[in-house]
Amino acid sequence: MPQREFQTEVSQLLQLIIHSLYSHPEIFLRELISNSSDALDKLRHLTLVDENFKSLEFDPRIELELDEANKTLSISDTGIGMNEEDLISHLGTIARSGTKNFLSQLSGDAKKDSNLIGQFGVGFYSAFMVADRVEVVSRKAGEELAWRWTSDGKSGFEIGPAERIVAGYYRSASFERRRHAICQ
């Protein structure tokens, strides 16, 4: 008999993943900060071992900003960042982990010494527990172009050019109705 692919309703699958894995909505903050931490660790590693990244200035930062007037919480980092292809591959594919892929390329002491967190590729989506919409603006280290990825967690995602001065991500969650999250 011929083998067939399973058909899935992405929004139902995403909701199932989010609500099965996480029992407390505030966990999204830990997950997004963990993503930032991993992004910093990846860039730190590359600035030490990869000639293409050794000349980059590395100023590791994770910043949180609360804007009560706009009901927005922002998280930003100066980590590795993502380009258009990375955003499509990592955020457009549920349960694909850039961290797990990165770890698989390490060997010996580098692999043993790494303590990267996000190896399952679903933590980012916990933002949809508190957000009606998530927006990620990111610029990959060593590249000039920045990209914006947006999704409501139900009907897919959109991607297009954006502006970002430094490499890394910016994330923001706005707390209306169910809430709104933006990442850069």
PDB file of N, CA and C in Angstrom, residues 66-72 175-176:
ATOM      1  N   LEU A  66       9.001  46.925  30.380  1.00  0.00           N
ATOM      2  CA  LEU A  66       7.567  46.916  30.581  1.00  0.00           C
ATOM      3  C   LEU A  66       7.013  48.293  30.239  1.00  0.00           C
ATOM      4  N   ASP A  67       6.037  48.346  29.362  1.00  0.00           N
ATOM      5  CA  ASP A  67       5.347  49.573  28.993  1.00  0.00           C
ATOM      6  C   ASP A  67       3.903  49.412  29.436  1.00  0.00           C
ATOM      7  N   GLU A  68       3.607  49.885  30.652  1.00  0.00           N
ATOM      8  CA  GLU A  68       2.270  49.685  31.210  1.00  0.00           C
ATOM      9  C   GLU A  68       1.205  50.412  30.408  1.00  0.00           C
ATOM     10  N   ALA A  69       1.523  51.584  29.865  1.00  0.00           N
ATOM     11  CA  ALA A  69       0.540  52.356  29.096  1.00  0.00           C
ATOM     12  C   ALA A  69       0.054  51.581  27.874  1.00  0.00           C
ATOM     13  N   ASN A  70       0.983  50.921  27.193  1.00  0.00           N
ATOM     14  CA  ASN A  70       0.620  50.131  26.015  1.00  0.00           C
ATOM     15  C   ASN A  70       0.423  48.656  26.343  1.00  0.00           C
ATOM     16  N   LYS A  71       0.517  48.346  27.651  1.00  0.00           N
ATOM     17  CA  LYS A  71       0.369  46.967  28.118  1.00  0.00           C
ATOM     18  C   LYS A  71       1.288  46.034  27.340  1.00  0.00           C
ATOM     19  N   THR A  72       2.580  46.392  27.301  1.00  0.00           N
ATOM     20  CA  THR A  72       3.557  45.646  26.513  1.00  0.00           C
ATOM     21  C   THR A  72       4.774  45.287  27.353  1.00  0.00           C
ATOM     22  N   PHE A 175      -0.602  43.019  26.674  1.00  0.00           N
ATOM     23  CA  PHE A 175      -1.623  42.338  27.450  1.00  0.00           C
ATOM     24  C   PHE A 175      -2.995  42.968  27.295  1.00  0.00           C
ATOM     25  N   GLU A 176      -3.621  42.715  26.184  1.00  0.00           N
ATOM     26  CA  GLU A 176      -5.009  43.073  25.947  1.00  0.00           C
ATOM     27  C   GLU A 176      -5.720  41.786  25.617  1.00  0.00           C
TER      28      GLU A 176
END
